[in-house]
Short mmCIF file of C-alpha atoms in Angstrom, two decimals:
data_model
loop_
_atom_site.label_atom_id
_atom_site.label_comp_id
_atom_site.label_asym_id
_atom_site.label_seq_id
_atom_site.Cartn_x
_atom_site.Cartn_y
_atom_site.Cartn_z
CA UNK A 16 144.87 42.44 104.04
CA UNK A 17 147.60 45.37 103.38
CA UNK A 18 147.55 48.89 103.93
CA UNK A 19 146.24 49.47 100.55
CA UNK A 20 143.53 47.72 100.81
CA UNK A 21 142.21 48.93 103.96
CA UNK A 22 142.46 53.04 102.44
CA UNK A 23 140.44 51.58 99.98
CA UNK A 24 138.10 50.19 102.09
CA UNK A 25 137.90 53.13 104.09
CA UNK A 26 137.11 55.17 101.46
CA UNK A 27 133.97 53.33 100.52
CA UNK A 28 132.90 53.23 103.88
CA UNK A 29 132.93 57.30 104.22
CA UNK A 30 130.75 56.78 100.97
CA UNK A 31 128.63 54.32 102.49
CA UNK A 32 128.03 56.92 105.78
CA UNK A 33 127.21 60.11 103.70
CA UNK A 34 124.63 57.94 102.16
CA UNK A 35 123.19 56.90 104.96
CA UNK A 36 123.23 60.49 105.86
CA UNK A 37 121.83 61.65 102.57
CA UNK A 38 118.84 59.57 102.66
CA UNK A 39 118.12 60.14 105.96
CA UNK A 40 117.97 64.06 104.79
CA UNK A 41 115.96 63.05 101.72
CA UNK A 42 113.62 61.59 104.45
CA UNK A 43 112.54 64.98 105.11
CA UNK A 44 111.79 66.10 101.49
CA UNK A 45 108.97 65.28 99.33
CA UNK A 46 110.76 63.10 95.99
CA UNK A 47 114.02 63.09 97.49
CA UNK A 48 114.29 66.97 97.37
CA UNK A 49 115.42 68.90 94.01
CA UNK A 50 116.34 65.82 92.58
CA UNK A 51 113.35 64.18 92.73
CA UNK A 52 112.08 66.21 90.35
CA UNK A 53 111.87 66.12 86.41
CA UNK A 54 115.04 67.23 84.68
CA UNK A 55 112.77 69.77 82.54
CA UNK A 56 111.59 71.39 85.63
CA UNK A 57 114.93 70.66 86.85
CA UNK A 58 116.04 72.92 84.21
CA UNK A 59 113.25 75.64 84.04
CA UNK A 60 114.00 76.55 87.95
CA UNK A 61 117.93 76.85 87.24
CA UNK A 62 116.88 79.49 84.23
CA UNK A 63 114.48 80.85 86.52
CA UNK A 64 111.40 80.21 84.29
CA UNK A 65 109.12 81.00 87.30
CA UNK A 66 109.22 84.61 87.25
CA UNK A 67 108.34 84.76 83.95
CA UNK A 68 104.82 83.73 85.66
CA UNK A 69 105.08 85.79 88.44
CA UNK A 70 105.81 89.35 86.98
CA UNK A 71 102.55 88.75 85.10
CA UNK A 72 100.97 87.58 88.97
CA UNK A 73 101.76 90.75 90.57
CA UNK A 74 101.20 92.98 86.87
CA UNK A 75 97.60 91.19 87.70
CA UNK A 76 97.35 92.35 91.13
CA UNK A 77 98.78 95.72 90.50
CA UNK A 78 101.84 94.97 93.01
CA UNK A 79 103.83 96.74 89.80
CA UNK A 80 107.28 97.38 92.26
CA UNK A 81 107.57 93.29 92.66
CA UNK A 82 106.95 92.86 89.12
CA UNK A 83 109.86 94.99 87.98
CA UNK A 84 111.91 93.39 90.49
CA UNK A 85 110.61 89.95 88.77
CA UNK A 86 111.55 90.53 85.48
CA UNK A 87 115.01 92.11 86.40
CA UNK A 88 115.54 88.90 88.87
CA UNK A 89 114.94 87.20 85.47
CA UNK A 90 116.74 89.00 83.00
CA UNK A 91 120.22 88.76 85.33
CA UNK A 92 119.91 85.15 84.54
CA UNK A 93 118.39 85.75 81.02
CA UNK A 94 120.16 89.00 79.77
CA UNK A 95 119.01 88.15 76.02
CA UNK A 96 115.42 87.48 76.43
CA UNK A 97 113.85 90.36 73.91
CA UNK A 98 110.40 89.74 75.66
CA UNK A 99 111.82 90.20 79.08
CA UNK A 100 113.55 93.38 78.44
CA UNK A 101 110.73 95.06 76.71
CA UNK A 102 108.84 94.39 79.88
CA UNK A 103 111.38 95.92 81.54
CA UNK A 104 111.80 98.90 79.99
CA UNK A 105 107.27 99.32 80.08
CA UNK A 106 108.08 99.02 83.89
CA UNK A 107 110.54 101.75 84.03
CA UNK A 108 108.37 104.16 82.63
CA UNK A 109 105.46 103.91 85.38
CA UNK A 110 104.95 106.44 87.57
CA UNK A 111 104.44 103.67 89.88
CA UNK A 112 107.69 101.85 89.54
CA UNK A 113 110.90 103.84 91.37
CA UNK A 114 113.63 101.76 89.31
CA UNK A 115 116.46 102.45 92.20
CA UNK A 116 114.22 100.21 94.66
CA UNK A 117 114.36 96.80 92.04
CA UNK A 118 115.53 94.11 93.55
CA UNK A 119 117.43 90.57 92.06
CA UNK A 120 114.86 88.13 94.23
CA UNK A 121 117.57 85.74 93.87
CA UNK A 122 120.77 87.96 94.90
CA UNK A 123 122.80 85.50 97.17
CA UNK A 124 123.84 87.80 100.82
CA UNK A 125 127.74 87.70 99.75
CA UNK A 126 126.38 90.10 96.42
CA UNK A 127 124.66 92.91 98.53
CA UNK A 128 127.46 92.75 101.27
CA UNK A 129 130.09 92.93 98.53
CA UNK A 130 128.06 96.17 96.72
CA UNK A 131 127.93 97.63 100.45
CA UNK A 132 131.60 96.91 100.78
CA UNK A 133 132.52 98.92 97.33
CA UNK A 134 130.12 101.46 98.32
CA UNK A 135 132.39 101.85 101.67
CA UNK A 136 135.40 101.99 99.87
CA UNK A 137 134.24 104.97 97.74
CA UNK A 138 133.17 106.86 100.51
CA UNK A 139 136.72 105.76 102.20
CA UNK A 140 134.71 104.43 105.21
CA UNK A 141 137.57 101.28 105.37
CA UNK A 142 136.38 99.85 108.79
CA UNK A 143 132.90 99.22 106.72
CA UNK A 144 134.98 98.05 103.83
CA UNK A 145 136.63 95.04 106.21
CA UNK A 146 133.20 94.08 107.72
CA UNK A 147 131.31 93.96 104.90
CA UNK A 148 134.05 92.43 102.48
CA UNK A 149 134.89 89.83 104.78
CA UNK A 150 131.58 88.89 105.39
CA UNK A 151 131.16 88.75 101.53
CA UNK A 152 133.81 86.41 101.12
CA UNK A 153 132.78 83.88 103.49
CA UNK A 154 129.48 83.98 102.19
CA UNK A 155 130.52 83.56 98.59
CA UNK A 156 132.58 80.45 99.61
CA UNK A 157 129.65 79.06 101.28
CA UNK A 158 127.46 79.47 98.10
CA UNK A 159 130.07 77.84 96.00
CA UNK A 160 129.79 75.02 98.73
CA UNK A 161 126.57 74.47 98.47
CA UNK A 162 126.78 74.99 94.79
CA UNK A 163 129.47 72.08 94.47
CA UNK A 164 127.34 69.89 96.81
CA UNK A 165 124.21 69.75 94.21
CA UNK A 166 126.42 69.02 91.31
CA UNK A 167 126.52 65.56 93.37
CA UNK A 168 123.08 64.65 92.53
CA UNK A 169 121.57 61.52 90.27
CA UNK A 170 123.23 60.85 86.93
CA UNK A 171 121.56 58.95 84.40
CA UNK A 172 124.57 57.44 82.91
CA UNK A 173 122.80 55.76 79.69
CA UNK A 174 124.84 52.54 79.45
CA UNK A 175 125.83 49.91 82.01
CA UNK A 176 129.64 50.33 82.98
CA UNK A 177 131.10 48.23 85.07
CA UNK A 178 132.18 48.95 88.60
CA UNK A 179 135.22 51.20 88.61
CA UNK A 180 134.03 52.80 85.06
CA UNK A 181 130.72 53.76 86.83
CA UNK A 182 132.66 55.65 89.68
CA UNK A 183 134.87 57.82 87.30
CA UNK A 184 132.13 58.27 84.83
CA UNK A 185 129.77 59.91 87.24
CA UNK A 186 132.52 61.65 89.16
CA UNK A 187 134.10 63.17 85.88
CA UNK A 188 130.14 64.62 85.23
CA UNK A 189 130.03 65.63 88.94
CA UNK A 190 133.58 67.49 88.83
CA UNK A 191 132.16 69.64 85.34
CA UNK A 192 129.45 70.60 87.16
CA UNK A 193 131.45 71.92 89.93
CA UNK A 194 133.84 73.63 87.62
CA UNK A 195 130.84 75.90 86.08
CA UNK A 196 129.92 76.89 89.58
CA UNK A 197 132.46 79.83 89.77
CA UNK A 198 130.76 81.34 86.53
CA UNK A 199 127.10 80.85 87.97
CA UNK A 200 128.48 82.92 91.20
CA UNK A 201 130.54 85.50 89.74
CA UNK A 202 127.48 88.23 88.64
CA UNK A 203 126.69 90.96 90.45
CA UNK A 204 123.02 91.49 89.49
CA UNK A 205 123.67 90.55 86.07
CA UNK A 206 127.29 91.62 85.77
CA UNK A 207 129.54 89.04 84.97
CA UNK A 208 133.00 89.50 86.88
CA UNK A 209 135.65 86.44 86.44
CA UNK A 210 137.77 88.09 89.29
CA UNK A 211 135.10 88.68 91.92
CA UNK A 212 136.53 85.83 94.55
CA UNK A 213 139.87 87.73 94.43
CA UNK A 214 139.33 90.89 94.60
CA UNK A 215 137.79 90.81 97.93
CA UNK A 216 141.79 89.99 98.79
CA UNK A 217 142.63 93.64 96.57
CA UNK A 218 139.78 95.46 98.62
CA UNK A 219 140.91 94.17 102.01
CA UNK A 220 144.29 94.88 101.27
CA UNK A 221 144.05 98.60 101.17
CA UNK A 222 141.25 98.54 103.63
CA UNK A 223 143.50 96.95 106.04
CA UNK A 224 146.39 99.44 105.27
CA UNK A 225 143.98 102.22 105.67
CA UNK A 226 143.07 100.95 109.45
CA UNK A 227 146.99 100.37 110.09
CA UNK A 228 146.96 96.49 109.92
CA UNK A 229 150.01 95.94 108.19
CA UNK A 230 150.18 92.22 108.42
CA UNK A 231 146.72 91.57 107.61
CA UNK A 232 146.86 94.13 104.41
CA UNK A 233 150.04 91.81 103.62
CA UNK A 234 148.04 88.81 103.98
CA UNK A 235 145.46 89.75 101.23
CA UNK A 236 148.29 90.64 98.86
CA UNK A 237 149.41 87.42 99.10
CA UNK A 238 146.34 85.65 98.81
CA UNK A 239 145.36 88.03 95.71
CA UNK A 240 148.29 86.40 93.96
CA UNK A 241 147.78 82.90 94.82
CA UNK A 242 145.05 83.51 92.08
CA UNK A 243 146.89 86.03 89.56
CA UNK A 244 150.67 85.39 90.75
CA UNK A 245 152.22 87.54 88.19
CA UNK A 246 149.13 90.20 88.31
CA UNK A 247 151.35 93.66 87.59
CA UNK A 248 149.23 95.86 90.30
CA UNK A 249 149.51 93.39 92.84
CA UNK A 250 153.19 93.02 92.37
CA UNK A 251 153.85 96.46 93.27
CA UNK A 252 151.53 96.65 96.10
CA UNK A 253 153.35 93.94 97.77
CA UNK A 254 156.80 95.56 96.75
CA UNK A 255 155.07 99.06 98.43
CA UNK A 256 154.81 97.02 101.61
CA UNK A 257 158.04 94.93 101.70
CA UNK A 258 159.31 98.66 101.84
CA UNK A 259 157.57 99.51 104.84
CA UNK A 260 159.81 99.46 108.33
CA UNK A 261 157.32 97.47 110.39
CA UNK A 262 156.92 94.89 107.51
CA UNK A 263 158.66 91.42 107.75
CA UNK A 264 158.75 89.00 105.24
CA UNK A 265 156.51 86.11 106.76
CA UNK A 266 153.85 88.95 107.04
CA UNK A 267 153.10 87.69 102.94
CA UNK A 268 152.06 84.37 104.22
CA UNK A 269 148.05 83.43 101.98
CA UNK A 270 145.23 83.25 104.25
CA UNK A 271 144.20 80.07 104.63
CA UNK A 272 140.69 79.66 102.60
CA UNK A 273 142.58 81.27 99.34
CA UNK A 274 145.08 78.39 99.69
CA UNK A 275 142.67 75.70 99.98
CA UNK A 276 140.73 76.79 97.11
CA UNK A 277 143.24 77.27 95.24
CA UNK A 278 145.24 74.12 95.47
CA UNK A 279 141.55 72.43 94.75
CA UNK A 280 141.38 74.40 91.40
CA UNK A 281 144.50 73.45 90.27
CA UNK A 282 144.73 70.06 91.13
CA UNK A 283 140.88 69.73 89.65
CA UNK A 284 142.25 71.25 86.76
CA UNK A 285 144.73 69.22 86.03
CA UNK A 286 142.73 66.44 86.57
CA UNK A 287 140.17 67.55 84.03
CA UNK A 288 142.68 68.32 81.68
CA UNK A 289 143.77 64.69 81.97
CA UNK A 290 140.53 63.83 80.98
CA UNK A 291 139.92 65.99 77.98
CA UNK A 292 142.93 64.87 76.63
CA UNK A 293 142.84 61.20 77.29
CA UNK A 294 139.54 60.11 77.75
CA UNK A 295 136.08 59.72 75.48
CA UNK A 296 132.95 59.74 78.13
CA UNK A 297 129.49 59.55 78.73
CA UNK A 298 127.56 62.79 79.35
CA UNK A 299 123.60 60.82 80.05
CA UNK A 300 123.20 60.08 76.27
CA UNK A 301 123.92 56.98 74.86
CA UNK A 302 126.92 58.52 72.43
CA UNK A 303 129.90 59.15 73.55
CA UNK A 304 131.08 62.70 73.93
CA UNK A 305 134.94 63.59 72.29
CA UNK A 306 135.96 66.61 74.97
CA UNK A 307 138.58 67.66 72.46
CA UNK A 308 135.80 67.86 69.51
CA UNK A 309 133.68 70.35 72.18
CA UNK A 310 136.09 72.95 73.67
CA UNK A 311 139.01 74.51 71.50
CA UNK A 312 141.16 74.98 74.40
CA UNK A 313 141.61 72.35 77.82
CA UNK A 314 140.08 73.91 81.26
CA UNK A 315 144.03 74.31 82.48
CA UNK A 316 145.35 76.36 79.02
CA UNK A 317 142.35 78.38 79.75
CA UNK A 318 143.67 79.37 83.27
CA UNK A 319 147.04 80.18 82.53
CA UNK A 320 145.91 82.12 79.09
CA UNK A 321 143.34 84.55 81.91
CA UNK A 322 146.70 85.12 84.17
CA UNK A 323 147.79 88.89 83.36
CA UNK A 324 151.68 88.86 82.95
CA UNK A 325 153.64 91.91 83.72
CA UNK A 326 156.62 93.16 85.50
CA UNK A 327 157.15 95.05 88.63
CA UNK A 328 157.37 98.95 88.15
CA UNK A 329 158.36 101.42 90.85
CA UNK A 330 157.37 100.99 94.06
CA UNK A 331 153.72 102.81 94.41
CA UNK A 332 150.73 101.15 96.33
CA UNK A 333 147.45 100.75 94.13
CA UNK A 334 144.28 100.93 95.14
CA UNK A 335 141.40 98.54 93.83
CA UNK A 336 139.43 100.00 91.02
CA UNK A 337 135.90 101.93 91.70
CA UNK A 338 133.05 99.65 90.85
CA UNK A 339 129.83 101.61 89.84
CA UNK A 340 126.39 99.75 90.91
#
């Protein structure tokens, strides 16, 4: 047996070990966890159908603070529901109801840390900024984790492929599913920003230059730009600090985490664009889904059409923008 065969091997037997493991965890919840469950209900606790219910519960038992908080908790993942925002506004205008104290029941920890963190940086309180920023981003990166992890659930495949067609069927759904998880995360109570991941990197970088880190604030720069390389503001920032006498040139080195994820986007995205472009594929129904026939534009195109171009003015550092909550 070669070399070859043995990776191959090996690779089926990590599979065969997180099974085990994953059954063993399903041991200890009722139907196998989520994924047990119906797809409809599935799909009416991702749109977060049950609040619907319970702002009428606590309307009913006069709790009228939680049931504003309901319907808003609903309405940040259901900004067009009519109904919703009618009930909304009928909660706003009781006496009962202080609107600056409703809460998104389903704000992840990395959303209220990252508000705090802005909130810091207005009132130039920069020590705050790093805690709270910091903490942010690890916490975000944990919640697109755990995001990517359910995407690896059961997938009802609707025809009977063989073997190897089976694995890159299901893994293909599994890796669109992961792909959609940056959109689900990047909201801030119902405010959709594409650049939320990196621009913890353009708040720590002036917080850190604020506290007189210099290699730190030059770390953030350069993660910043392993997401927008040719981003205009972020050019000049790190031009601002290549200026600076106690700055060296390894100083500009990414932090870790930004490298990792993003060498994982772009080397997903590539693989996905492979796909659109090549490949016809199951989606659970029994026809076969044309990628090309779905979305105008592949998932790579998209990328490098959402990169800013510009080119480096005079040397000036730039603060991130104010964000008003």
């Amino acid at each position: 047996m070669g070399p070859k065969s043995v990776d191959d091997l090996q690779f089926f037997e990590k599979m065969i070990r997180k099974t085990l493991c994953l059954l063993k965890c399903n041991k200890h919840n009722p139907k196998d966890g989520l994924h047990g469950l119906p797809k409809s209900v599935l799909k009416e606790f991702e749109d977060l159908k049950p609040y619907e219910y319970l702002q009428l519960c606590y309307y009913q038992k006069n709790l009228l603070q939680k049931a504003a908080s309901a319907v808003f908790t609903y309405l940040v993942n259901n900004p067009d529901n009519k109904v919703m925002q009618e009930n909304l506004k009928f909660y706003s205008e009781l006496p009962e109801v202080d609107m600056s104290e409703v809460v998104n029941f389903e704000a992840r920890n990395y959303v209220s840390l990252y508000i705090h963190g802005a909130e810091a940086y207005q009132h130039e309180d920069y020590k705050s900024v790093i805690s709270y920023i910091e903490e942010s981003l690890e916490d975000y990166l944990r919640a697109e984790d755990e995001c990517r992890a359910y995407c690896e659930g059961p997938f009802d495949q609707g025809w009977f492929p063989d073997f190897v067609s089976s694995i890159a069927n299901h893994f293909t759904y599994c890796l669109k599913c992961k792909r959609r998880c940056p959109d689900k995360l990047n909201s801030l109570n119902g405010e959709k920003h594409q650049d939320l991941l990196a621009s913890h990197y353009h708040f720590l970088q002036y917080a850190y230059y604020k506290v007189g880190n210099l290699r730190k604030a030059c770390e953030a720069v350069a993660s910043y730009l392993m997401f927008y390389p040719a981003d205009e503001t972020m050019m000049n920032n790190k031009e601002y600090y290549f200026k600076l006498p106690k700055v060296e040139k390894d100083f500009f080195t990414p932090r870790e985490e930004a490298v990792e994820y993003v060498q994982r986007q772009e080397y997903e995205l590539r693989l996905l664009d492979f796909i659109e472009n090549e490949f016809s594929f199951k989606d659970g129904s029994e026809n076969a889904i044309d990628i090309n026939e779905t979305e105008n534009k592949s998932s790579l195109t998209k990328v490098k059409d959402s990169i800013i171009m510009g080119t480096v003015s005079k040397s000036k550092l730039f603060p991130p923008p104010i964000i008003k909550f």
